[in-house]
CSV table of C-alpha atoms in Angstrom, one decimal:
chain,number,residue,atom,x,y,z
A,1,MET,CA,0.0,0.0,0.0
A,2,SER,CA,2.9,2.4,-0.3
A,3,ALA,CA,1.7,5.7,-1.9
A,4,LEU,CA,3.3,6.4,-5.2
A,5,GLU,CA,5.2,9.6,-5.4
A,6,PRO,CA,6.2,9.9,-9.1
A,7,ARG,CA,8.3,12.5,-10.7
A,8,VAL,CA,6.5,15.8,-11.1
A,9,PRO,CA,8.1,18.0,-13.7
A,10,GLN,CA,8.7,21.7,-13.3
A,11,LEU,CA,5.5,23.1,-14.8
A,12,ALA,CA,3.9,26.4,-15.5
A,13,ALA,CA,2.6,28.6,-12.7
A,14,PRO,CA,-0.7,27.4,-11.1
A,15,LEU,CA,-3.9,29.4,-11.0
A,16,PRO,CA,-3.6,32.9,-9.6
A,17,PRO,CA,-3.9,33.0,-5.8
A,18,SER,CA,-7.4,32.8,-4.6
A,19,SER,CA,-9.0,34.1,-1.5
A,20,GLN,CA,-11.8,31.5,-1.7
A,21,GLY,CA,-10.6,29.0,0.9
A,22,GLY,CA,-8.6,25.8,0.7
A,23,ILE,CA,-8.8,22.7,-1.5
A,24,LEU,CA,-12.6,22.5,-0.8
A,25,GLY,CA,-13.2,26.2,-1.4
A,26,PRO,CA,-15.4,27.3,-4.3
A,27,ALA,CA,-12.4,27.7,-6.6
A,28,TYR,CA,-11.2,24.1,-6.1
A,29,ARG,CA,-14.0,22.1,-4.7
A,30,THR,CA,-15.2,20.2,-7.9
A,31,LEU,CA,-11.6,19.4,-9.0
A,32,SER,CA,-10.6,18.3,-5.5
A,33,ILE,CA,-13.6,16.0,-5.0
A,34,GLY,CA,-13.1,14.5,-8.5
A,35,ILE,CA,-9.4,13.6,-8.2
A,36,ILE,CA,-9.5,12.6,-4.6
A,37,SER,CA,-12.4,10.2,-5.5
A,38,VAL,CA,-10.3,8.7,-8.3
A,39,VAL,CA,-7.4,8.1,-5.8
A,40,PHE,CA,-9.9,6.7,-3.3
A,41,LEU,CA,-11.3,4.2,-5.8
A,42,ILE,CA,-7.8,3.1,-7.0
A,43,ALA,CA,-6.8,2.6,-3.3
A,44,PHE,CA,-10.1,0.6,-2.7
A,45,GLU,CA,-9.4,-1.6,-5.6
A,46,ALA,CA,-5.8,-2.2,-4.5
A,47,THR,CA,-6.9,-3.3,-1.0
A,48,ALA,CA,-9.9,-5.2,-2.2
A,49,VAL,CA,-8.1,-7.4,-4.8
A,50,GLY,CA,-6.0,-9.1,-2.1
A,51,THR,CA,-9.1,-10.4,-0.4
A,52,ALA,CA,-10.7,-11.7,-3.6
A,53,MET,CA,-7.6,-13.1,-5.2
A,54,PRO,CA,-7.3,-16.4,-3.4
A,55,VAL,CA,-10.9,-17.3,-4.4
A,56,ALA,CA,-10.3,-16.2,-8.0
A,57,ALA,CA,-7.0,-18.1,-8.3
A,58,ARG,CA,-8.5,-21.3,-6.9
A,59,GLU,CA,-11.6,-21.1,-9.2
A,60,LEU,CA,-9.5,-20.5,-12.2
A,61,GLU,CA,-7.1,-23.3,-11.2
A,62,GLY,CA,-4.2,-20.9,-11.2
A,63,ILE,CA,-2.8,-20.9,-7.7
A,64,GLY,CA,0.6,-21.5,-9.2
A,65,LEU,CA,0.4,-18.1,-10.9
A,66,TYR,CA,-0.9,-16.4,-7.8
A,67,ALA,CA,2.1,-14.1,-7.4
A,68,PHE,CA,2.2,-13.4,-11.1
A,69,ALA,CA,-1.3,-11.9,-10.9
A,70,PHE,CA,0.1,-9.3,-8.5
A,71,SER,CA,3.5,-8.6,-10.0
A,72,ALA,CA,2.0,-8.2,-13.5
A,73,TYR,CA,0.4,-5.0,-12.2
A,74,PHE,CA,3.6,-3.6,-10.9
A,75,THR,CA,5.6,-4.6,-14.1
A,76,THR,CA,3.4,-2.6,-16.5
A,77,SER,CA,2.9,0.3,-14.1
A,78,LEU,CA,6.7,1.0,-14.3
A,79,PHE,CA,6.3,1.7,-18.0
A,80,GLY,CA,3.1,3.6,-17.5
A,81,MET,CA,4.6,6.0,-15.0
A,82,VAL,CA,7.5,7.0,-17.2
A,83,LEU,CA,5.3,7.3,-20.3
A,84,SER,CA,2.8,9.4,-18.4
A,85,GLY,CA,5.4,11.8,-17.2
A,86,GLN,CA,6.7,12.3,-20.7
A,87,TRP,CA,3.2,12.6,-22.2
A,88,ALA,CA,2.0,15.1,-19.6
A,89,ASP,CA,5.1,17.3,-20.2
A,90,ARG,CA,4.4,17.3,-23.9
A,91,GLN,CA,0.5,17.6,-24.1
A,92,GLY,CA,-0.7,18.1,-20.5
A,93,PRO,CA,-2.1,15.5,-18.1
A,94,LEU,CA,-5.7,15.3,-19.5
A,95,ARG,CA,-4.9,12.6,-22.2
A,96,PRO,CA,-2.7,10.3,-20.1
A,97,LEU,CA,-5.3,10.5,-17.3
A,98,THR,CA,-8.2,9.6,-19.7
A,99,VAL,CA,-6.3,6.8,-21.4
A,100,GLY,CA,-5.1,5.6,-18.0
A,101,ILE,CA,-8.6,5.4,-16.5
A,102,ALA,CA,-9.8,3.6,-19.7
A,103,SER,CA,-6.9,1.1,-19.5
A,104,PHE,CA,-7.5,0.6,-15.7
A,105,ALA,CA,-11.2,-0.1,-16.2
A,106,THR,CA,-10.5,-2.4,-19.2
A,107,GLY,CA,-8.0,-4.4,-17.2
A,108,LEU,CA,-10.6,-4.9,-14.5
A,109,VAL,CA,-13.2,-6.0,-16.9
A,110,VAL,CA,-10.8,-8.5,-18.6
A,111,SER,CA,-9.8,-10.0,-15.2
A,112,GLY,CA,-13.4,-10.0,-14.0
A,113,THR,CA,-14.6,-12.0,-17.0
A,114,ALA,CA,-11.6,-14.2,-17.4
A,115,GLY,CA,-12.2,-18.0,-17.8
A,116,VAL,CA,-8.5,-19.0,-17.4
A,117,MET,CA,-5.7,-17.7,-15.1
A,118,GLY,CA,-3.6,-16.5,-18.1
A,119,LEU,CA,-6.3,-14.1,-19.2
A,120,PHE,CA,-6.8,-12.9,-15.6
A,121,VAL,CA,-3.1,-12.1,-15.4
A,122,LEU,CA,-3.3,-10.2,-18.7
A,123,GLY,CA,-6.1,-8.1,-17.3
A,124,ARG,CA,-4.0,-7.3,-14.3
A,125,ALA,CA,-1.2,-6.2,-16.6
A,126,VAL,CA,-3.5,-3.9,-18.6
A,127,GLN,CA,-4.8,-2.5,-15.3
A,128,GLY,CA,-1.3,-1.8,-14.0
A,129,PHE,CA,-0.4,0.2,-17.2
A,130,GLY,CA,-3.4,2.3,-16.7
A,131,GLY,CA,-2.7,2.8,-13.0
A,132,GLY,CA,0.8,4.0,-13.8
A,133,LEU,CA,-0.6,6.5,-16.3
A,134,VAL,CA,-3.2,7.8,-13.8
A,135,ILE,CA,-1.1,8.3,-10.7
A,136,VAL,CA,1.5,10.4,-12.5
A,137,ALA,CA,-1.1,12.4,-14.4
A,138,LEU,CA,-2.9,13.2,-11.1
A,139,TYR,CA,0.3,14.6,-9.6
A,140,VAL,CA,0.9,16.8,-12.6
A,141,VAL,CA,-2.7,18.1,-12.3
A,142,VAL,CA,-1.9,19.1,-8.7
A,143,SER,CA,1.3,20.8,-9.8
A,144,ARG,CA,-0.5,22.8,-12.5
A,145,ALA,CA,-3.9,23.5,-11.0
A,146,TYR,CA,-3.3,24.3,-7.3
A,147,GLU,CA,-1.5,27.2,-5.7
A,148,GLU,CA,1.7,26.2,-4.0
A,149,ARG,CA,0.2,26.8,-0.6
A,150,LEU,CA,-2.5,24.3,-1.3
A,151,ARG,CA,-0.4,21.4,-2.6
A,152,PRO,CA,0.6,19.9,0.8
A,153,ALA,CA,-3.1,19.8,1.6
A,154,ILE,CA,-4.2,18.0,-1.6
A,155,MET,CA,-1.2,15.6,-1.2
A,156,ALA,CA,-2.2,14.8,2.3
A,157,ALA,CA,-5.8,14.1,1.0
A,158,PHE,CA,-4.3,11.7,-1.4
A,159,ALA,CA,-2.5,9.9,1.4
A,160,ALA,CA,-5.6,9.9,3.6
A,161,SER,CA,-7.5,8.4,0.7
A,162,TRP,CA,-5.7,5.1,1.4
A,163,VAL,CA,-6.6,4.8,5.1
A,164,VAL,CA,-10.4,4.1,4.8
A,165,PRO,CA,-10.0,1.7,1.9
A,166,SER,CA,-7.4,-0.3,3.8
A,167,ILE,CA,-9.9,-0.8,6.6
A,168,VAL,CA,-13.2,-1.1,4.6
A,169,GLY,CA,-11.8,-2.6,1.4
A,170,PRO,CA,-11.0,-6.1,2.7
A,171,LEU,CA,-14.3,-6.3,4.5
A,172,ALA,CA,-16.4,-5.1,1.6
A,173,SER,CA,-14.5,-7.2,-0.9
A,174,GLY,CA,-14.8,-10.3,1.3
A,175,THR,CA,-18.6,-9.8,1.6
A,176,VAL,CA,-19.0,-9.3,-2.1
A,177,THR,CA,-16.9,-12.4,-2.8
A,178,GLU,CA,-18.9,-14.6,-0.5
A,179,HIS,CA,-22.4,-13.4,-1.5
A,180,LEU,CA,-22.0,-12.3,-5.2
A,181,GLY,CA,-18.7,-13.9,-6.3
A,182,TRP,CA,-15.2,-12.6,-6.7
A,183,ARG,CA,-15.8,-11.4,-10.3
A,184,TRP,CA,-18.0,-8.5,-9.0
A,185,VAL,CA,-15.0,-7.1,-7.0
A,186,PHE,CA,-13.4,-6.5,-10.4
A,187,LEU,CA,-16.5,-5.6,-12.5
A,188,GLY,CA,-18.0,-3.2,-10.0
A,189,ILE,CA,-15.2,-0.6,-9.8
A,190,PRO,CA,-15.1,0.5,-13.4
A,191,VAL,CA,-18.7,1.7,-13.0
A,192,LEU,CA,-17.8,3.6,-9.8
A,193,VAL,CA,-14.8,5.4,-11.5
A,194,VAL,CA,-17.0,7.0,-14.1
A,195,VAL,CA,-18.7,9.4,-11.8
A,196,PRO,CA,-15.6,11.1,-10.3
A,197,LEU,CA,-14.0,11.1,-13.7
A,198,VAL,CA,-16.9,13.0,-15.3
A,199,VAL,CA,-16.8,15.4,-12.4
A,200,ALA,CA,-13.1,16.1,-12.6
A,201,LEU,CA,-12.4,16.1,-16.4
A,202,PRO,CA,-14.0,19.5,-17.2
A,203,GLU,CA,-12.0,21.2,-14.4
A,204,ILE,CA,-8.8,19.5,-15.5
A,205,ARG,CA,-9.4,20.6,-19.1
A,206,ARG,CA,-9.9,24.2,-17.8
A,207,SER,CA,-7.0,24.4,-15.4
A,208,ALA,CA,-4.3,21.9,-16.3
A,209,SER,CA,-4.6,20.9,-20.0
A,210,GLY,CA,-2.3,21.6,-22.9
A,211,PRO,CA,1.5,21.8,-23.1
A,212,VAL,CA,3.5,23.9,-20.6
A,213,ASP,CA,5.2,26.1,-23.2
A,214,ALA,CA,4.3,27.1,-26.8
A,215,ALA,CA,7.1,24.8,-28.0
A,216,PRO,CA,6.2,21.1,-27.0
A,217,VAL,CA,8.6,19.3,-24.8
A,218,ALA,CA,10.3,16.5,-26.7
A,219,PHE,CA,9.9,12.9,-25.5
A,220,ASP,CA,13.0,11.5,-23.7
A,221,ARG,CA,13.3,8.4,-25.9
A,222,ARG,CA,16.2,6.9,-24.0
A,223,ARG,CA,14.2,7.0,-20.7
A,224,ILE,CA,11.2,5.5,-22.4
A,225,ARG,CA,13.4,2.7,-23.9
A,226,LEU,CA,14.9,2.0,-20.4
A,227,ALA,CA,11.4,1.9,-18.8
A,228,PHE,CA,10.2,-0.5,-21.6
A,229,GLY,CA,13.3,-2.6,-21.0
A,230,ILE,CA,12.5,-2.9,-17.3
A,231,SER,CA,8.9,-3.9,-17.9
A,232,VAL,CA,9.8,-6.5,-20.5
A,233,GLY,CA,12.7,-7.8,-18.6
A,234,ALA,CA,10.7,-8.1,-15.4
A,235,GLY,CA,7.9,-9.9,-17.3
A,236,LEU,CA,10.3,-12.5,-18.7
A,237,LEU,CA,11.8,-13.0,-15.2
A,238,GLN,CA,8.4,-13.6,-13.7
A,239,TYR,CA,7.4,-16.0,-16.5
A,240,ALA,CA,10.6,-18.0,-15.9
A,241,ALA,CA,10.0,-18.0,-12.1
A,242,GLN,CA,6.5,-19.5,-12.6
A,243,ASP,CA,7.5,-22.1,-15.2
A,244,LEU,CA,10.0,-24.2,-13.3
A,245,ARG,CA,11.7,-26.1,-16.2
A,246,TRP,CA,15.2,-26.0,-17.7
A,247,LEU,CA,13.9,-24.2,-20.8
A,248,SER,CA,12.8,-21.4,-18.5
A,249,LEU,CA,16.4,-20.4,-18.1
A,250,LEU,CA,16.2,-18.8,-21.5
A,251,PRO,CA,13.6,-16.2,-20.7
A,252,ALA,CA,15.3,-15.7,-17.3
A,253,VAL,CA,18.6,-14.8,-18.9
A,254,ALA,CA,16.9,-12.6,-21.4
A,255,GLY,CA,15.0,-10.8,-18.6
A,256,VAL,CA,18.2,-10.2,-16.6
A,257,ALA,CA,19.9,-8.9,-19.8
A,258,LEU,CA,17.2,-6.4,-20.2
A,259,LEU,CA,16.8,-5.4,-16.6
A,260,VAL,CA,20.4,-4.8,-15.6
A,261,PRO,CA,21.3,-2.0,-18.1
A,262,ALA,CA,17.9,-0.4,-17.6
A,263,VAL,CA,18.2,-0.4,-13.8
A,264,LEU,CA,21.7,1.0,-14.0
A,265,GLY,CA,20.5,3.7,-16.3
A,266,LEU,CA,17.5,4.8,-14.1
A,267,LEU,CA,18.8,4.4,-10.5
A,268,PRO,CA,21.6,6.5,-8.8
A,269,ARG,CA,25.1,5.1,-9.2
A,270,GLY,CA,26.0,2.8,-6.3
A,271,THR,CA,22.4,1.9,-5.4
A,272,TYR,CA,22.9,-1.8,-5.3
A,273,LEU,CA,26.2,-1.4,-3.4
A,274,ALA,CA,24.4,0.5,-0.7
A,275,ARG,CA,26.6,3.5,-1.1
A,276,ARG,CA,26.1,6.0,1.7
A,277,GLY,CA,23.6,8.8,1.1
A,278,LEU,CA,21.1,8.9,-1.7
A,279,PRO,CA,21.9,5.5,-3.2
A,280,SER,CA,21.0,3.8,0.1
A,281,VAL,CA,17.8,5.8,0.4
A,282,VAL,CA,16.7,4.6,-3.0
A,283,LEU,CA,17.7,1.0,-2.2
A,284,LEU,CA,16.0,1.0,1.2
A,285,ARG,CA,12.7,2.1,-0.4
A,286,GLY,CA,12.8,-1.0,-2.7
A,287,VAL,CA,13.9,-3.4,0.0
A,288,ALA,CA,11.2,-2.2,2.4
A,289,ALA,CA,8.3,-2.1,-0.1
A,290,GLY,CA,9.4,-5.3,-1.9
A,291,SER,CA,9.8,-7.5,1.1
A,292,PHE,CA,6.6,-6.3,2.8
A,293,ILE,CA,4.3,-6.4,-0.3
A,294,ALA,CA,5.7,-9.8,-1.4
A,295,ALA,CA,4.9,-11.2,2.1
A,296,GLU,CA,1.5,-9.5,2.4
A,297,THR,CA,0.4,-10.9,-1.0
A,298,PHE,CA,0.4,-14.4,0.5
A,299,VAL,CA,-1.3,-13.6,3.8
A,300,PRO,CA,-5.0,-13.9,2.6
A,301,LEU,CA,-4.2,-17.0,0.6
A,302,MET,CA,-2.6,-18.6,3.7
A,303,LEU,CA,-5.5,-17.8,5.9
A,304,VAL,CA,-8.1,-19.0,3.4
A,305,THR,CA,-6.4,-22.2,2.4
A,306,GLN,CA,-4.6,-23.2,5.7
A,307,ARG,CA,-6.9,-22.0,8.4
A,308,GLY,CA,-10.2,-22.1,6.6
A,309,LEU,CA,-11.1,-18.5,7.1
A,310,SER,CA,-13.7,-16.8,4.8
A,311,PRO,CA,-12.4,-14.2,2.4
A,312,THR,CA,-14.0,-11.5,4.5
A,313,LEU,CA,-12.2,-12.5,7.7
A,314,ALA,CA,-8.9,-13.1,5.9
A,315,GLY,CA,-9.0,-9.6,4.4
A,316,PHE,CA,-10.2,-8.1,7.7
A,317,SER,CA,-7.1,-9.5,9.4
A,318,LEU,CA,-5.1,-6.8,7.6
A,319,ALA,CA,-7.4,-3.9,8.2
A,320,LEU,CA,-5.8,-2.7,11.4
A,321,GLY,CA,-2.6,-2.2,9.4
A,322,GLY,CA,-4.1,0.8,7.6
A,323,LEU,CA,-4.4,2.7,10.9
A,324,THR,CA,-0.9,1.8,12.2
A,325,TRP,CA,0.7,2.6,8.8
A,326,ALA,CA,-1.0,6.1,8.9
A,327,GLY,CA,0.2,6.4,12.5
A,328,GLY,CA,3.8,5.7,11.6
A,329,SER,CA,3.6,8.2,8.8
A,330,TRP,CA,2.3,10.8,11.2
A,331,VAL,CA,5.0,10.1,13.8
A,332,GLN,CA,7.9,10.5,11.3
A,333,SER,CA,6.4,13.7,9.9
A,334,LYS,CA,6.7,15.6,13.3
A,335,GLY,CA,9.6,18.1,13.3
A,336,ARG,CA,10.9,16.9,16.7
A,337,MET,CA,11.5,13.5,15.2
A,338,ALA,CA,14.0,14.7,12.6
A,339,PRO,CA,17.1,14.2,14.6
A,340,TYR,CA,16.1,10.6,15.2
A,341,ARG,CA,15.0,9.8,11.7
A,342,GLU,CA,17.7,7.2,11.0
A,343,ARG,CA,17.0,5.3,14.2
A,344,LEU,CA,13.3,5.4,13.5
A,345,MET,CA,13.9,3.8,10.1
A,346,VAL,CA,16.2,1.1,11.6
A,347,GLY,CA,13.5,0.4,14.1
A,348,GLY,CA,10.8,0.4,11.4
A,349,MET,CA,12.6,-2.2,9.4
A,350,VAL,CA,13.1,-4.4,12.4
A,351,MET,CA,9.4,-4.2,13.0
A,352,VAL,CA,8.7,-5.2,9.4
A,353,ALA,CA,11.1,-8.2,9.7
A,354,LEU,CA,9.6,-9.4,12.9
A,355,ALA,CA,6.0,-9.1,11.5
A,356,ILE,CA,6.9,-11.1,8.4
A,357,ALA,CA,8.8,-13.7,10.4
A,358,ALA,CA,5.9,-14.1,12.8
A,359,ALA,CA,3.2,-14.5,10.1
A,360,PRO,CA,3.7,-18.3,9.3
A,361,ALA,CA,3.2,-19.1,13.0
A,362,VAL,CA,-0.5,-19.2,12.2
A,363,LEU,CA,0.2,-22.4,10.2
A,364,ILE,CA,0.2,-24.0,13.7
A,365,GLU,CA,-3.4,-24.8,14.5
A,366,SER,CA,-3.0,-23.9,18.2
A,367,VAL,CA,-1.9,-20.3,17.4
A,368,PRO,CA,-4.9,-17.9,17.3
A,369,VAL,CA,-5.4,-16.3,14.0
A,370,TRP,CA,-5.7,-12.8,15.6
A,371,THR,CA,-2.0,-12.9,16.5
A,372,LEU,CA,-1.3,-12.4,12.8
A,373,ALA,CA,-3.5,-9.3,12.7
A,374,LEU,CA,-1.5,-7.9,15.6
A,375,ALA,CA,1.8,-8.8,14.1
A,376,TRP,CA,0.8,-7.2,10.8
A,377,ALA,CA,-0.2,-4.0,12.5
A,378,VAL,CA,3.3,-3.8,14.0
A,379,GLY,CA,4.8,-4.3,10.5
A,380,CYS,CA,2.6,-1.6,9.0
A,381,LEU,CA,3.6,0.8,11.8
A,382,GLY,CA,7.2,0.1,10.7
A,383,MET,CA,6.4,0.7,7.1
A,384,GLY,CA,4.7,4.0,7.9
A,385,LEU,CA,7.9,5.1,9.6
A,386,VAL,CA,10.2,4.0,6.7
A,387,ILE,CA,8.2,4.9,3.6
A,388,GLY,CA,7.5,8.5,4.7
A,389,SER,CA,11.0,9.0,5.8
A,390,THR,CA,12.6,7.8,2.5
A,391,SER,CA,10.6,10.5,0.7
A,392,VAL,CA,11.8,13.2,3.2
A,393,LEU,CA,15.4,12.1,3.0
A,394,LEU,CA,15.4,11.9,-0.8
A,395,LEU,CA,14.4,15.6,-1.1
A,396,LYS,CA,16.9,16.5,1.6
A,397,LEU,CA,19.7,14.9,-0.3
A,398,SER,CA,18.7,16.0,-3.8
A,399,ALA,CA,19.8,19.2,-5.5
A,400,PRO,CA,16.8,21.2,-6.8
A,401,GLU,CA,17.6,20.3,-10.4
A,402,GLU,CA,17.8,16.6,-9.5
A,403,ALA,CA,14.7,16.2,-7.4
A,404,GLY,CA,12.5,15.0,-10.2
A,405,ALA,CA,14.8,12.4,-11.5
A,406,ASN,CA,15.6,11.1,-8.0
A,407,SER,CA,11.9,10.9,-7.1
A,408,ALA,CA,11.4,8.8,-10.2
A,409,ALA,CA,14.3,6.6,-9.2
A,410,LEU,CA,12.6,6.1,-5.8
A,411,GLN,CA,9.4,4.9,-7.4
A,412,ILE,CA,11.2,2.6,-9.9
A,413,SER,CA,13.1,1.0,-6.9
A,414,ASP,CA,9.8,0.5,-5.2
A,415,ALA,CA,7.9,-1.1,-8.1
A,416,LEU,CA,10.9,-3.1,-9.4
A,417,ALA,CA,11.6,-4.6,-6.0
A,418,ASN,CA,7.9,-5.6,-5.8
A,419,VAL,CA,8.2,-7.4,-9.1
A,420,VAL,CA,11.4,-9.2,-8.5
A,421,LEU,CA,10.7,-10.3,-4.9
A,422,LEU,CA,7.1,-11.4,-5.9
A,423,ALA,CA,8.7,-13.4,-8.7
A,424,CYS,CA,11.1,-15.0,-6.3
A,425,GLY,CA,8.4,-15.7,-3.7
A,426,GLY,CA,6.1,-17.1,-6.3
A,427,ALA,CA,8.8,-19.4,-7.6
A,428,ALA,CA,9.6,-20.7,-4.2
A,429,PHE,CA,5.9,-21.2,-3.5
A,430,ALA,CA,5.3,-23.1,-6.7
A,431,ALA,CA,8.5,-25.2,-6.2
A,432,LEU,CA,7.2,-26.5,-2.8
A,433,GLY,CA,3.8,-27.5,-4.1
A,434,GLY,CA,2.0,-24.2,-3.6
A,435,GLY,CA,0.1,-24.8,-6.9
A,436,ALA,CA,-1.7,-27.7,-5.2
A,437,VAL,CA,-2.8,-25.7,-2.2
A,438,GLY,CA,-6.3,-24.8,-3.6
A,439,ALA,CA,-7.0,-28.4,-4.6
A,440,ALA,CA,-5.8,-29.7,-1.3
A,441,HIS,CA,-8.0,-27.3,0.6
A,442,ALA,CA,-11.0,-28.3,-1.5
A,443,VAL,CA,-10.5,-31.9,-0.4
A,444,THR,CA,-9.8,-31.4,3.3
A,445,ALA,CA,-12.2,-29.3,5.4
A,446,GLU,CA,-9.5,-28.0,7.7
A,447,GLY,CA,-6.9,-27.3,4.9
A,448,SER,CA,-4.2,-27.5,7.6
A,449,ALA,CA,-2.2,-30.2,5.8
A,450,SER,CA,-2.0,-28.5,2.5
A,451,HIS,CA,1.7,-27.7,1.8
A,452,PRO,CA,2.4,-25.3,4.7
A,453,ALA,CA,6.1,-25.3,3.7
A,454,ALA,CA,5.2,-23.5,0.5
A,455,PHE,CA,4.2,-20.5,2.7
A,456,VAL,CA,7.2,-20.7,5.0
A,457,VAL,CA,9.6,-20.4,2.1
A,458,VAL,CA,7.9,-17.2,1.1
A,459,PHE,CA,7.8,-15.5,4.5
A,460,LEU,CA,11.1,-16.3,6.1
A,461,PRO,CA,13.3,-15.2,3.1
A,462,MET,CA,11.3,-11.9,3.0
A,463,ALA,CA,11.9,-11.4,6.7
A,464,ALA,CA,15.7,-11.8,6.0
A,465,VAL,CA,15.4,-9.2,3.2
A,466,ALA,CA,13.7,-6.8,5.6
A,467,LEU,CA,16.6,-7.3,8.1
A,468,VAL,CA,19.0,-6.4,5.3
A,469,GLY,CA,16.9,-3.2,5.0
A,470,ALA,CA,17.6,-2.5,8.7
A,471,TRP,CA,21.3,-2.5,7.9
A,472,VAL,CA,20.8,-0.3,4.8
A,473,ALA,CA,19.0,2.1,7.1
A,474,THR,CA,22.2,2.8,8.9
A,475,ARG,CA,23.8,4.1,5.7
A,476,LEU,CA,21.4,6.9,4.8
A,477,GLU,CA,23.5,9.8,5.9
A,478,PRO,CA,26.2,10.8,3.4
A,479,VAL,CA,29.9,10.7,4.4
A,480,PRO,CA,30.8,14.2,5.7
A,481,GLU,CA,33.1,16.0,3.3
A,482,PRO,CA,36.6,16.8,4.8
A,483,ALA,CA,37.0,20.4,6.0
């Protein structure tokens, strides 16, 4: 659930200062309600999918591709984010926003009507491309349409839009899945997106459309090629991870060959060596987001198939995390915490590691399921401390002319780590018989004997990755220059 903070180019001056209140004043009310509603629905979809996914994968006989259904979204969103930034610079945010919403809705419909898991994954990929377009376009709208004094408020509203969905989304999704079927979780959201989009588009056209300057900004073709290389390379790597045969080495090698030069070209030099300062900040963002999201992806599946919980209860077990994540973000934002930021981040990563390591304890029948909800709340608290702090440190360590490119690097690290670690977790899950979990659960009422090791080999390595993140968090301050 980490909030995307994509690169926002330096754009033309916003609307003239208004004396008509804040973001919900007369001058901004319609636009604010429209774009906040779009973010709210995207957040709701993101939190709801995790609850419905175990049932969808089992019905489509695609448990072996379970991780792929999540990582496909992140893979294509990488390309969508870069393309949207370029497109918005050249022609304004209206077109990428419109195309993004259409792609997002199309992907939901494809997944919701899929008869096989392969088509379901394809829908998730289309949806991810649209999501990448939308989130960057919305940030550009904020940069163009709002006075500088109002931008922190609208950004805070975007962040707050994730809190309610993280609590309500799993419960609503589980209820819909149980009573109407998992397909309606996917098919219902495109209809809901139409209303806020219709509200917001006229205001976006009035206040934020068109190129910044009379002379259009040229596309950065090299950056787009690198982003495309990351998306294709990550897709090949995921495919190889899910198809555990010797022939899969070919797409794996091809994927690495595309990924490595693209990553080196888009991330700060020294990132994967954990060089002190900015490179370690960017690396930590990926390590934190990747380890946590890869583990969280398998929590509902584990509760449904191993402990026999309903989709509603499985999703609700993660609901408390939305509040503690927001609490962690609030704590790190207080000015008096600035001197202790590095220690907060080290402690946050230790919390994340402990939560992930504790999760598979519920595979033991005598361990109450509610202990996982408490453990996950602790992990989300740690994530709130870490994710917010990486954004603050990134801007602190970036020269003004480098802030945009470095912000993009932070998001690429986030999304790429999600893809790679989900691919690794999915491969380990499939290798230890995870693909048979759904079938085994269908046969045994308890579901407790259905390949618990397949879950252990996902959670424990991710806990180890999070511990590495605690070490990286000790390297965030740059080496002082000699006097």
